PDB file of C-alpha atoms in Angstrom:
ATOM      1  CA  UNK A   1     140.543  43.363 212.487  1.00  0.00           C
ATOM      2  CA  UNK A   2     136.328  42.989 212.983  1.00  0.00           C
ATOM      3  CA  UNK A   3     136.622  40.526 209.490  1.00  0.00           C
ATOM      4  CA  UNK A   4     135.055  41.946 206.573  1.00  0.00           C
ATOM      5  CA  UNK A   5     131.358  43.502 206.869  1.00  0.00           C
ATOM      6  CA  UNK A   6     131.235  44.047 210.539  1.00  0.00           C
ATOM      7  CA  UNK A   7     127.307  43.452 211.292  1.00  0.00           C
ATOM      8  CA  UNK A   8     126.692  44.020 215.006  1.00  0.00           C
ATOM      9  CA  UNK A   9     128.269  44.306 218.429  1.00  0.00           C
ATOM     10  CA  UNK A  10     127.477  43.190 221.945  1.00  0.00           C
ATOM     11  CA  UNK A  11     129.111  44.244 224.924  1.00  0.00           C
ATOM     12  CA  UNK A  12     129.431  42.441 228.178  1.00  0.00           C
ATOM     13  CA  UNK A  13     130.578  44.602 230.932  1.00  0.00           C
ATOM     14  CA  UNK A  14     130.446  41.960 233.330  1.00  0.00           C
ATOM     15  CA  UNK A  15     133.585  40.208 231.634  1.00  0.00           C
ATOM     16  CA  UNK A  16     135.016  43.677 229.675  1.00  0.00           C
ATOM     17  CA  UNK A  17     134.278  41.844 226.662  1.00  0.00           C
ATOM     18  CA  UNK A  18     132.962  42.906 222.990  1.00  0.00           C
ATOM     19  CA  UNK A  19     131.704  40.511 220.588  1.00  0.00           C
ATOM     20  CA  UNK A  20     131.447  42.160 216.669  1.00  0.00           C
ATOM     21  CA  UNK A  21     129.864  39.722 214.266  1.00  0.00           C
ATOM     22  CA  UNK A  22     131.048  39.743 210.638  1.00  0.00           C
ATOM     23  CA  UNK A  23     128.635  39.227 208.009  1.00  0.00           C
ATOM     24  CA  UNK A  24     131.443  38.509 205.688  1.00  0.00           C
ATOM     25  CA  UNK A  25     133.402  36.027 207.647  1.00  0.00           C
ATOM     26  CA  UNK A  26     130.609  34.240 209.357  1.00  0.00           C
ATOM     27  CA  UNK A  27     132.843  34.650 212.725  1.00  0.00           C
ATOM     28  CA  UNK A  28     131.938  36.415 216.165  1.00  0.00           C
ATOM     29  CA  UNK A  29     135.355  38.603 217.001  1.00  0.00           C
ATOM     30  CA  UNK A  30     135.928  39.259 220.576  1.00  0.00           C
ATOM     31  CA  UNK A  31     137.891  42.178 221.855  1.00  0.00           C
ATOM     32  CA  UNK A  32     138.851  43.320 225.634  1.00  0.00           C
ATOM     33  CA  UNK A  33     136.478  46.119 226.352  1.00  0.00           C
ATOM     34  CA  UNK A  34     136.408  48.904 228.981  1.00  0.00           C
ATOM     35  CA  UNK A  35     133.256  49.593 230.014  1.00  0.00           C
ATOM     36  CA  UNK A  36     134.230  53.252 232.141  1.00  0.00           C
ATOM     37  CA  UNK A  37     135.435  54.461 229.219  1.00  0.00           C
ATOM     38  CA  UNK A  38     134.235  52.748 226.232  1.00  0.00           C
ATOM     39  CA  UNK A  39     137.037  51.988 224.358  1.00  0.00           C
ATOM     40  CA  UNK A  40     137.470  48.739 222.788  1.00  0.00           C
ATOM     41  CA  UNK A  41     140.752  47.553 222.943  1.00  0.00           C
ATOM     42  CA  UNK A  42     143.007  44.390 221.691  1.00  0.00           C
ATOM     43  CA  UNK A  43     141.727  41.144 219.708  1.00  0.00           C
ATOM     44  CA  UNK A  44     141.339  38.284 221.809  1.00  0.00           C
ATOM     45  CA  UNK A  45     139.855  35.531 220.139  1.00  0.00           C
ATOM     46  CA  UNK A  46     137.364  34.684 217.375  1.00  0.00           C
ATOM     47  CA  UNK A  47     134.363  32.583 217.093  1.00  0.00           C
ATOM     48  CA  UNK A  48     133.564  30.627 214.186  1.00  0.00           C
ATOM     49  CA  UNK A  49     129.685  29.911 213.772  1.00  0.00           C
ATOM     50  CA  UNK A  50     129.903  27.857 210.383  1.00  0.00           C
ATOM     51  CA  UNK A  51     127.648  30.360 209.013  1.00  0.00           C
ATOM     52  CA  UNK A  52     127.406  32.264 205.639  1.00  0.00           C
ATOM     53  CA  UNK A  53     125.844  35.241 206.535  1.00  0.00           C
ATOM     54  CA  UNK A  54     125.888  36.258 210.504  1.00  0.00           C
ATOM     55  CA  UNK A  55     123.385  38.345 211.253  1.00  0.00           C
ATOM     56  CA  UNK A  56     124.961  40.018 214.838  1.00  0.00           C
ATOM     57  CA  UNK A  57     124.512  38.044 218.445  1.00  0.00           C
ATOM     58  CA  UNK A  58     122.450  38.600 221.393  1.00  0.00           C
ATOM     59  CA  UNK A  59     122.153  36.978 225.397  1.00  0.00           C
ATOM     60  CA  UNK A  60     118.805  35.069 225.653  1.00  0.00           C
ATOM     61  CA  UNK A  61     116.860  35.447 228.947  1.00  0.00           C
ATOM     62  CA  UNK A  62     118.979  32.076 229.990  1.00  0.00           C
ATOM     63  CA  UNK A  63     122.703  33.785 229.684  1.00  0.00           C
ATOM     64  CA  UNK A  64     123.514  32.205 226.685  1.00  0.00           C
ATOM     65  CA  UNK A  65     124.826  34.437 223.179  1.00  0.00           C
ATOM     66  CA  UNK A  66     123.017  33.672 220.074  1.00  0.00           C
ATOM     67  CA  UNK A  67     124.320  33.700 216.918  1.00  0.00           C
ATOM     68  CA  UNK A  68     121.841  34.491 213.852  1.00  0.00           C
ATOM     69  CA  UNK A  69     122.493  32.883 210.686  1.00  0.00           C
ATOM     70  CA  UNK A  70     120.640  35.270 208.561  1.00  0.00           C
ATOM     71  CA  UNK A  71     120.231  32.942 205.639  1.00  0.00           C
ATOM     72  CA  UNK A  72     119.816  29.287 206.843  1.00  0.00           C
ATOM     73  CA  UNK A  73     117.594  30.644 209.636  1.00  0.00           C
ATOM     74  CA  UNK A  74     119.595  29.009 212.400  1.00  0.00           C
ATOM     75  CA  UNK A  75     120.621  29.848 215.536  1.00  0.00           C
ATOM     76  CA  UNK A  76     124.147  29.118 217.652  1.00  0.00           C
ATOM     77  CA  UNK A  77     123.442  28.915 220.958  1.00  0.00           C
ATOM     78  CA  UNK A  78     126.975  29.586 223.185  1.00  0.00           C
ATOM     79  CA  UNK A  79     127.660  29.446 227.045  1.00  0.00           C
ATOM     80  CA  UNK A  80     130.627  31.072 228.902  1.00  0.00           C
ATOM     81  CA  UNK A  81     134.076  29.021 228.860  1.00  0.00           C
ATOM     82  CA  UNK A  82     136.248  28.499 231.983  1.00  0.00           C
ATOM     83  CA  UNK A  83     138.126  32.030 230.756  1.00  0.00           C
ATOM     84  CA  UNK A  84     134.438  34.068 230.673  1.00  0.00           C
ATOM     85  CA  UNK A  85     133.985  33.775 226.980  1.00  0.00           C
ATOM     86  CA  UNK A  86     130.963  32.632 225.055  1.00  0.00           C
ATOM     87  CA  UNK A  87     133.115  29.882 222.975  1.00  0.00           C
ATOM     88  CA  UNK A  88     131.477  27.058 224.252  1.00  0.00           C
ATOM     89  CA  UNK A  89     128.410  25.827 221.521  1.00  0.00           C
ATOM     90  CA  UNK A  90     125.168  24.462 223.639  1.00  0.00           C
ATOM     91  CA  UNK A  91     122.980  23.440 220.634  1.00  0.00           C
ATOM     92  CA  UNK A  92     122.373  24.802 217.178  1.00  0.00           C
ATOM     93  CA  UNK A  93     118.559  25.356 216.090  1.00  0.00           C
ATOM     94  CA  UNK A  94     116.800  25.939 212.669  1.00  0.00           C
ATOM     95  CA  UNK A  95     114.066  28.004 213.097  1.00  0.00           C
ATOM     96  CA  UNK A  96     112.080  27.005 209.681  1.00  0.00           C
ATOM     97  CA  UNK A  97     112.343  30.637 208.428  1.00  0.00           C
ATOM     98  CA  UNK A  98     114.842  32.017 206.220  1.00  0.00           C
ATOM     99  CA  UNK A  99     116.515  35.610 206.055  1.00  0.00           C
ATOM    100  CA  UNK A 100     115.968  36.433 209.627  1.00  0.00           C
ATOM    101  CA  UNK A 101     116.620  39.968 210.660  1.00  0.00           C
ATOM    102  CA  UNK A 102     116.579  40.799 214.080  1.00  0.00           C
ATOM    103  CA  UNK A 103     115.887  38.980 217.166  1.00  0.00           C
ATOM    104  CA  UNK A 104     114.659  40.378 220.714  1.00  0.00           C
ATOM    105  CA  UNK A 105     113.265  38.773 223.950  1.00  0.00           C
ATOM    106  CA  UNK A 106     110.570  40.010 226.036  1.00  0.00           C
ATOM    107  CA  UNK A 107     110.470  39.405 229.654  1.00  0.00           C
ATOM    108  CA  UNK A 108     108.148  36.749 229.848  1.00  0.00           C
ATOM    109  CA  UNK A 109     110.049  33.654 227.951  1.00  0.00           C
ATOM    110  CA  UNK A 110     109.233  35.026 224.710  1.00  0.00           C
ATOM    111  CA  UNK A 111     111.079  35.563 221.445  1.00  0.00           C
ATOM    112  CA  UNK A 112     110.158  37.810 218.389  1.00  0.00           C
ATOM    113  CA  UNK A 113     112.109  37.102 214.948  1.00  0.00           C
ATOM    114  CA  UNK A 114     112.018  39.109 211.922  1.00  0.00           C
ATOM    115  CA  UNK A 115     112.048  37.415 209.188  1.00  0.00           C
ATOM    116  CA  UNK A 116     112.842  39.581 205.848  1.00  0.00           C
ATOM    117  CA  UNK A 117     112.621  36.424 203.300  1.00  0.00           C
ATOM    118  CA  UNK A 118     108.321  36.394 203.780  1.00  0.00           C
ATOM    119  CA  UNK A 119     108.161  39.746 205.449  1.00  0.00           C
ATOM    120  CA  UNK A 120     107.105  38.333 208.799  1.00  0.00           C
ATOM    121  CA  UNK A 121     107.190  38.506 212.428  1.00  0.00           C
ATOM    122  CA  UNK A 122     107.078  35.630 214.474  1.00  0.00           C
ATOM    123  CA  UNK A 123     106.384  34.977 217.749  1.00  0.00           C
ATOM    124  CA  UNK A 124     108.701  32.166 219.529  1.00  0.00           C
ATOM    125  CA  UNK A 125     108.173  29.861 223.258  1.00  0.00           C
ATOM    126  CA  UNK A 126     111.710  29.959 224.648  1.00  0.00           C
ATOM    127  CA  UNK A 127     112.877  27.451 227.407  1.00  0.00           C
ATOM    128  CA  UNK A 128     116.846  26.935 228.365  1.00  0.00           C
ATOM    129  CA  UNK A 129     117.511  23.971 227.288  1.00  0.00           C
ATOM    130  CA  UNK A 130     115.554  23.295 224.016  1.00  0.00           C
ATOM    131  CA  UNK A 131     114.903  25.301 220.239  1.00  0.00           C
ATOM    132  CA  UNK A 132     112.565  28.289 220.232  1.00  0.00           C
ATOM    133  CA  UNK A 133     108.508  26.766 219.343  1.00  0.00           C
ATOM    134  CA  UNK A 134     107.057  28.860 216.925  1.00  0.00           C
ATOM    135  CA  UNK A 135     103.508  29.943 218.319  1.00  0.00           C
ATOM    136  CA  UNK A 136     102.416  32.522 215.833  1.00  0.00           C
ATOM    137  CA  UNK A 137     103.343  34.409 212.591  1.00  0.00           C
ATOM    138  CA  UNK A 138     102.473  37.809 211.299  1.00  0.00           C
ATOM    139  CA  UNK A 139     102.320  38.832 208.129  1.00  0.00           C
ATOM    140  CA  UNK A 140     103.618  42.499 207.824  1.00  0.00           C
ATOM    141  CA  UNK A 141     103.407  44.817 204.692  1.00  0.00           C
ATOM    142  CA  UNK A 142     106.373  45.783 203.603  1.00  0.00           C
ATOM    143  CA  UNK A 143     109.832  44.612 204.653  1.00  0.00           C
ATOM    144  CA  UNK A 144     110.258  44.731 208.149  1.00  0.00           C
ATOM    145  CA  UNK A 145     114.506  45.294 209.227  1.00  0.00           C
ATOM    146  CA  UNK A 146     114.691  45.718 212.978  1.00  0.00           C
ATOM    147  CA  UNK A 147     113.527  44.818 216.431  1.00  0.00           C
ATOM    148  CA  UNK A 148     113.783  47.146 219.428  1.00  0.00           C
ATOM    149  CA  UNK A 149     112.915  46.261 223.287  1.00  0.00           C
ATOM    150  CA  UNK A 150     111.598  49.396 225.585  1.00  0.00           C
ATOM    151  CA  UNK A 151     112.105  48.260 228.840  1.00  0.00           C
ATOM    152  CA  UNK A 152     109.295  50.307 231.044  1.00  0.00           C
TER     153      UNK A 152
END
Protein backbone atom coordinates (compact mmCIF):
# COMPACT_ATOMS: atom_id res chain seq x y z
CA UNK A 1 0.00 0.00 0.00
CA UNK A 2 0.81 4.18 0.13
CA UNK A 3 2.13 3.31 4.11
CA UNK A 4 0.05 4.74 6.68
CA UNK A 5 -1.08 8.59 6.40
CA UNK A 6 -0.53 9.11 2.77
CA UNK A 7 0.55 13.01 2.68
CA UNK A 8 1.12 14.02 -0.94
CA UNK A 9 1.72 12.80 -4.47
CA UNK A 10 3.86 13.79 -7.42
CA UNK A 11 3.59 12.56 -10.75
CA UNK A 12 6.23 12.36 -13.38
CA UNK A 13 4.87 11.70 -16.74
CA UNK A 14 8.10 11.78 -18.28
CA UNK A 15 9.05 8.33 -16.54
CA UNK A 16 5.07 7.09 -15.81
CA UNK A 17 6.00 7.35 -12.34
CA UNK A 18 4.03 8.43 -8.98
CA UNK A 19 5.71 9.20 -5.88
CA UNK A 20 3.03 9.27 -2.57
CA UNK A 21 4.78 10.36 0.58
CA UNK A 22 3.62 8.85 3.90
CA UNK A 23 3.53 10.95 6.83
CA UNK A 24 3.34 7.88 8.91
CA UNK A 25 6.13 5.86 7.50
CA UNK A 26 8.54 8.59 6.70
CA UNK A 27 8.95 6.74 3.11
CA UNK A 28 8.33 8.13 -0.55
CA UNK A 29 6.23 5.06 -2.36
CA UNK A 30 6.59 4.89 -6.02
CA UNK A 31 4.03 3.37 -8.28
CA UNK A 32 3.96 2.88 -12.32
CA UNK A 33 1.67 5.59 -13.50
CA UNK A 34 -0.23 6.20 -16.77
CA UNK A 35 -0.35 9.48 -17.58
CA UNK A 36 -3.30 9.10 -20.74
CA UNK A 37 -5.39 7.76 -18.44
CA UNK A 38 -4.53 8.50 -14.97
CA UNK A 39 -4.55 5.47 -13.30
CA UNK A 40 -1.93 4.56 -10.95
CA UNK A 41 -1.00 1.20 -11.16
CA UNK A 42 1.49 -1.48 -9.35
CA UNK A 43 4.11 -0.74 -6.40
CA UNK A 44 7.48 -0.46 -7.56
CA UNK A 45 9.73 0.57 -5.03
CA UNK A 46 9.93 2.69 -1.86
CA UNK A 47 12.08 5.42 -0.65
CA UNK A 48 13.16 5.74 2.76
CA UNK A 49 14.01 9.47 3.81
CA UNK A 50 14.98 8.72 7.59
CA UNK A 51 12.36 11.09 8.46
CA UNK A 52 9.59 11.22 11.18
CA UNK A 53 7.12 13.16 9.68
CA UNK A 54 7.29 13.59 5.61
CA UNK A 55 5.70 16.35 4.61
CA UNK A 56 5.02 15.30 0.54
CA UNK A 57 7.98 15.87 -2.30
CA UNK A 58 8.45 18.24 -5.02
CA UNK A 59 11.18 18.74 -8.35
CA UNK A 60 13.32 21.87 -7.66
CA UNK A 61 14.05 24.14 -10.68
CA UNK A 62 17.42 21.79 -10.98
CA UNK A 63 15.42 18.25 -11.61
CA UNK A 64 16.00 17.01 -8.40
CA UNK A 65 12.77 15.62 -5.84
CA UNK A 66 12.73 17.04 -2.45
CA UNK A 67 11.70 15.46 0.39
CA UNK A 68 10.24 17.72 3.39
CA UNK A 69 10.82 16.61 6.77
CA UNK A 70 8.06 18.50 8.35
CA UNK A 71 9.47 18.39 11.84
CA UNK A 72 13.34 18.53 11.76
CA UNK A 73 13.01 21.13 8.98
CA UNK A 74 15.22 19.24 6.57
CA UNK A 75 15.25 18.60 3.22
CA UNK A 76 16.30 15.22 0.99
CA UNK A 77 17.50 16.21 -2.02
CA UNK A 78 17.24 12.98 -4.75
CA UNK A 79 18.44 12.65 -8.47
CA UNK A 80 17.20 10.05 -11.04
CA UNK A 81 18.89 6.42 -10.84
CA UNK A 82 20.13 4.50 -13.93
CA UNK A 83 16.27 2.90 -13.96
CA UNK A 84 14.57 6.75 -14.02
CA UNK A 85 13.82 6.83 -10.36
CA UNK A 86 14.58 9.53 -7.85
CA UNK A 87 16.44 6.91 -5.36
CA UNK A 88 19.63 8.36 -5.59
CA UNK A 89 20.24 11.02 -2.28
CA UNK A 90 22.40 14.28 -3.54
CA UNK A 91 22.67 16.06 -0.13
CA UNK A 92 20.41 16.49 2.86
CA UNK A 93 19.85 20.22 4.19
CA UNK A 94 18.44 21.71 7.49
CA UNK A 95 16.79 24.67 6.83
CA UNK A 96 16.91 26.22 10.60
CA UNK A 97 13.06 26.22 10.75
CA UNK A 98 10.92 23.69 12.18
CA UNK A 99 7.32 22.39 11.13
CA UNK A 100 7.60 23.35 7.57
CA UNK A 101 4.48 23.17 5.52
CA UNK A 102 4.68 23.61 2.03
CA UNK A 103 7.35 24.39 -0.32
CA UNK A 104 7.13 26.08 -3.95
CA UNK A 105 9.70 27.59 -6.42
CA UNK A 106 9.32 30.58 -8.43
CA UNK A 107 10.95 30.95 -11.70
CA UNK A 108 13.71 32.99 -10.87
CA UNK A 109 15.98 30.61 -8.42
CA UNK A 110 13.80 31.26 -5.62
CA UNK A 111 12.21 29.19 -2.88
CA UNK A 112 9.25 30.05 -0.48
CA UNK A 113 8.79 27.73 2.77
CA UNK A 114 6.00 27.75 5.10
CA UNK A 115 6.83 27.29 8.17
CA UNK A 116 3.74 26.42 10.66
CA UNK A 117 6.03 26.08 13.99
CA UNK A 118 6.52 30.38 14.05
CA UNK A 119 3.81 31.04 11.55
CA UNK A 120 6.21 32.24 8.87
CA UNK A 121 7.08 32.51 5.36
CA UNK A 122 10.43 32.51 4.22
CA UNK A 123 12.05 33.43 1.36
CA UNK A 124 15.07 31.01 0.18
CA UNK A 125 18.39 31.64 -2.67
CA UNK A 126 18.43 28.27 -4.44
CA UNK A 127 21.54 27.11 -6.51
CA UNK A 128 22.01 23.21 -7.75
CA UNK A 129 24.48 22.15 -5.97
CA UNK A 130 24.33 23.71 -2.43
CA UNK A 131 21.37 24.22 0.68
CA UNK A 132 18.69 26.84 0.13
CA UNK A 133 20.19 30.62 1.89
CA UNK A 134 17.60 32.05 3.78
CA UNK A 135 17.23 35.81 2.57
CA UNK A 136 14.13 36.93 4.35
CA UNK A 137 11.32 35.91 6.80
CA UNK A 138 7.77 37.01 7.19
CA UNK A 139 5.89 36.97 9.94
CA UNK A 140 2.20 36.04 9.05
CA UNK A 141 -0.90 36.21 11.42
CA UNK A 142 -2.35 33.27 11.83
CA UNK A 143 -1.19 29.82 10.75
CA UNK A 144 -0.32 29.73 7.34
CA UNK A 145 -0.86 25.68 5.65
CA UNK A 146 -0.20 25.89 1.93
CA UNK A 147 1.74 27.27 -0.97
CA UNK A 148 0.37 27.53 -4.50
CA UNK A 149 2.39 28.66 -7.83
CA UNK A 150 0.16 30.50 -10.74
CA UNK A 151 2.14 30.18 -13.59
CA UNK A 152 1.03 33.38 -15.93
Amino acid sequence: GFGSKPRGIMLDSTNKKAYISSEGTGAVYVYSYTPTTGEIGSPITQISTNFGLLAGTLIDPFGNMIAIDRNAGSLNYYKKNSDGIYKDLVRSCHLGKTTLGSINFDNNGHMYAITRGDNSIALYNVSADKCPHMVQNLTTTGMPFGLIRIND
